[in-house]
Short mmCIF file of C-alpha atoms in Angstrom, two decimals:
data_model
loop_
_atom_site.label_atom_id
_atom_site.label_comp_id
_atom_site.label_asym_id
_atom_site.label_seq_id
_atom_site.Cartn_x
_atom_site.Cartn_y
_atom_site.Cartn_z
CA MET A 1 -9.46 24.33 -26.18
CA ASP A 2 -9.92 20.91 -24.26
CA GLN A 3 -7.89 19.08 -26.82
CA GLY A 4 -4.99 21.44 -26.12
CA PHE A 5 -5.22 20.92 -22.35
CA PHE A 6 -5.59 17.27 -22.81
CA LEU A 7 -2.19 17.29 -25.06
CA LEU A 8 -0.33 19.55 -22.46
CA PHE A 9 -1.33 17.30 -19.46
CA ALA A 10 -0.52 14.16 -21.45
CA ALA A 11 2.87 15.48 -22.60
CA ALA A 12 3.39 16.66 -18.92
CA SER A 13 2.62 13.18 -17.61
CA VAL A 14 4.99 11.51 -20.11
CA VAL A 15 7.80 13.78 -19.00
CA ALA A 16 6.96 13.15 -15.50
CA ALA A 17 6.87 9.39 -15.99
CA LEU A 18 10.28 9.54 -17.99
CA THR A 19 11.77 11.48 -15.10
CA LEU A 20 10.44 8.77 -12.82
CA VAL A 21 12.47 5.92 -14.58
CA LEU A 22 15.49 7.89 -15.40
CA ALA A 23 16.13 9.68 -12.07
CA ARG A 24 19.00 8.43 -10.24
CA ASN A 25 17.85 9.78 -6.75
CA PRO A 26 14.84 7.78 -5.26
CA VAL A 27 13.18 10.83 -3.79
CA HIS A 28 13.24 12.69 -7.18
CA SER A 29 11.40 9.58 -8.57
CA ALA A 30 8.96 9.78 -5.94
CA LEU A 31 8.30 13.52 -6.72
CA ALA A 32 8.00 12.72 -10.51
CA LEU A 33 5.49 10.19 -9.68
CA MET A 34 3.42 12.61 -7.58
CA ALA A 35 3.66 15.07 -10.54
CA CYS A 36 2.44 12.27 -12.85
CA PHE A 37 -0.60 11.30 -10.68
CA LEU A 38 -1.40 15.05 -10.63
CA GLN A 39 -1.35 15.33 -14.29
CA ILE A 40 -3.61 12.23 -14.61
CA SER A 41 -6.03 13.44 -12.21
CA ALA A 42 -6.20 16.76 -14.40
CA ILE A 43 -6.87 14.60 -17.45
CA PHE A 44 -9.75 13.02 -15.40
CA VAL A 45 -11.31 16.48 -14.75
CA LEU A 46 -10.92 17.26 -18.50
CA LEU A 47 -12.70 14.01 -19.22
CA GLU A 48 -15.73 15.19 -16.86
CA ALA A 49 -14.78 12.29 -14.26
CA PRO A 50 -14.42 14.50 -10.93
CA LEU A 51 -14.76 11.50 -8.80
CA LEU A 52 -11.74 9.70 -10.45
CA ALA A 53 -9.91 13.02 -10.16
CA VAL A 54 -10.45 13.24 -6.35
CA ILE A 55 -10.02 9.64 -5.68
CA GLN A 56 -6.79 9.91 -7.71
CA ILE A 57 -5.41 12.82 -5.87
CA PHE A 58 -6.69 11.36 -2.24
CA VAL A 59 -5.45 7.88 -2.75
CA TYR A 60 -2.50 7.99 -5.10
CA VAL A 61 -1.07 11.43 -4.30
CA GLY A 62 -2.10 11.33 -0.62
CA ALA A 63 -1.76 7.77 0.63
CA ILE A 64 0.52 5.80 -1.78
CA MET A 65 3.28 8.57 -2.03
CA VAL A 66 3.52 8.69 1.75
CA LEU A 67 4.00 5.09 1.61
CA PHE A 68 6.60 5.28 -0.93
CA LEU A 69 8.56 8.11 0.92
CA PHE A 70 8.47 6.25 3.88
CA VAL A 71 9.94 3.09 2.17
CA ILE A 72 12.44 5.34 0.71
CA MET A 73 13.43 6.62 4.07
CA MET A 74 13.53 3.34 5.73
CA ILE A 75 15.89 1.47 3.42
CA ASP A 76 19.55 2.50 3.18
CA VAL A 77 19.59 3.87 -0.56
CA ARG A 78 23.47 4.06 -0.38
CA GLU A 79 23.79 0.42 0.58
CA ALA A 80 21.14 -0.72 -2.00
CA VAL A 81 22.96 1.08 -4.80
CA LEU A 82 26.07 -0.80 -4.13
CA GLN A 83 24.56 -4.16 -3.97
CA ARG A 84 22.85 -6.02 -6.87
CA PHE A 85 19.04 -6.53 -6.71
CA LEU A 86 19.19 -10.27 -7.63
CA PRO A 87 22.36 -12.13 -6.77
CA GLY A 88 23.49 -14.84 -9.26
CA SER A 89 22.34 -15.18 -12.83
CA ASN A 90 19.56 -12.90 -14.20
CA LEU A 91 18.78 -15.36 -16.92
CA PRO A 92 15.62 -17.01 -15.53
CA VAL A 93 14.47 -13.52 -14.66
CA LEU A 94 14.74 -12.34 -18.05
CA VAL A 95 13.30 -15.30 -19.56
CA LEU A 96 10.17 -14.88 -17.16
CA LEU A 97 10.02 -11.24 -17.95
CA ALA A 98 10.10 -11.93 -21.85
CA LEU A 99 7.41 -14.62 -21.24
CA LEU A 100 5.14 -12.19 -19.18
CA GLY A 101 5.74 -9.68 -22.01
CA VAL A 102 4.59 -12.03 -24.91
CA GLU A 103 1.49 -13.23 -22.76
CA MET A 104 0.46 -9.39 -22.19
CA LEU A 105 0.93 -8.79 -26.09
CA VAL A 106 -1.22 -11.81 -26.92
CA LEU A 107 -4.10 -10.85 -24.44
CA VAL A 108 -3.93 -7.17 -25.77
CA LEU A 109 -4.02 -8.31 -29.51
CA ARG A 110 -6.76 -10.87 -28.86
CA SER A 111 -8.89 -8.91 -26.59
CA ASP A 112 -11.46 -6.41 -28.00
CA ARG A 113 -11.49 -4.35 -24.92
CA PHE A 114 -9.29 -1.94 -26.01
CA SER A 115 -10.97 -1.08 -29.23
CA VAL A 116 -12.14 2.82 -29.45
CA ALA A 117 -15.36 3.11 -27.74
CA GLU A 118 -17.62 5.92 -26.84
CA PRO A 119 -17.26 7.33 -23.38
CA VAL A 120 -20.22 5.94 -21.25
CA ALA A 121 -22.41 8.83 -20.20
CA MET A 122 -23.12 8.75 -16.53
CA ARG A 123 -26.14 10.16 -14.64
CA THR A 124 -25.48 11.98 -11.30
CA ASP A 125 -27.87 9.96 -9.34
CA GLY A 126 -26.06 6.56 -10.06
CA GLU A 127 -22.72 7.85 -10.89
CA VAL A 128 -20.61 5.61 -8.48
CA ARG A 129 -22.81 2.39 -9.37
CA GLN A 130 -22.47 2.93 -13.10
CA LEU A 131 -18.70 3.62 -12.72
CA SER A 132 -18.12 0.29 -10.76
CA THR A 133 -20.19 -1.66 -13.19
CA THR A 134 -18.15 -0.18 -16.08
CA LEU A 135 -14.85 -0.75 -14.37
CA PHE A 136 -15.56 -4.19 -13.20
CA ALA A 137 -17.52 -5.46 -16.48
CA ASP A 138 -16.16 -3.52 -19.55
CA TYR A 139 -12.59 -2.76 -18.15
CA LEU A 140 -11.70 -5.77 -16.13
CA LEU A 141 -8.51 -6.83 -17.99
CA PRO A 142 -6.78 -3.38 -17.45
CA PHE A 143 -8.10 -3.21 -14.02
CA GLU A 144 -6.44 -6.54 -13.27
CA VAL A 145 -3.21 -5.60 -14.93
CA ALA A 146 -3.04 -2.41 -12.72
CA SER A 147 -3.52 -4.91 -9.59
CA ILE A 148 -0.62 -7.21 -10.68
CA ILE A 149 1.74 -4.37 -11.33
CA LEU A 150 0.74 -2.90 -8.07
CA LEU A 151 1.39 -6.27 -6.44
CA ALA A 152 4.93 -6.58 -8.20
CA ALA A 153 5.59 -3.11 -6.76
CA LEU A 154 4.78 -4.35 -3.27
CA VAL A 155 6.86 -7.55 -3.48
CA GLY A 156 9.81 -5.37 -4.77
CA ALA A 157 9.59 -2.89 -1.84
CA ILE A 158 9.67 -5.85 0.75
CA VAL A 159 12.69 -7.41 -1.05
CA LEU A 160 14.66 -4.04 -0.99
CA ALA A 161 13.85 -3.52 2.52
CA ARG A 162 14.67 -7.10 3.74
CA LYS A 163 17.92 -7.08 5.35
CA GLU A 164 20.48 -10.02 4.74
CA PRO A 165 21.37 -12.33 7.76
CA GLN A 166 25.08 -11.75 8.45
#
């Protein structure tokens, strides 16, 4: 039963992520991102991690989505679609993207952090302490990768919202 729900929520989150990437309207992309976050929160509930599920809903669905919607409303989407994101040659950007991709692949293949491991059994009295120890000791690499992705999204939002001098 749990495996069926997991597969249902995982499939729904993959569909929402694909909708997020392929949608032409930025508001539809933001709504798909919110649906993906909710599916991930449901997976956390299935994994018996209610604290992570609540954090997922409050922080990402609540705060981050409001921030994304404000950014979408602040920029002129029609003007941004007509302009190219990076003026000039995109070759340096593509080379940098390829180098970062190769670096990530090498790090993942050389690391033993992504091996199949038993989930950590958490006690209710030290749940937050054990969660933070596990997050920053055992899963430091995925945590840092997520922070780099969020930083890149922030820089992209700043570049998109910036007005060119006329």
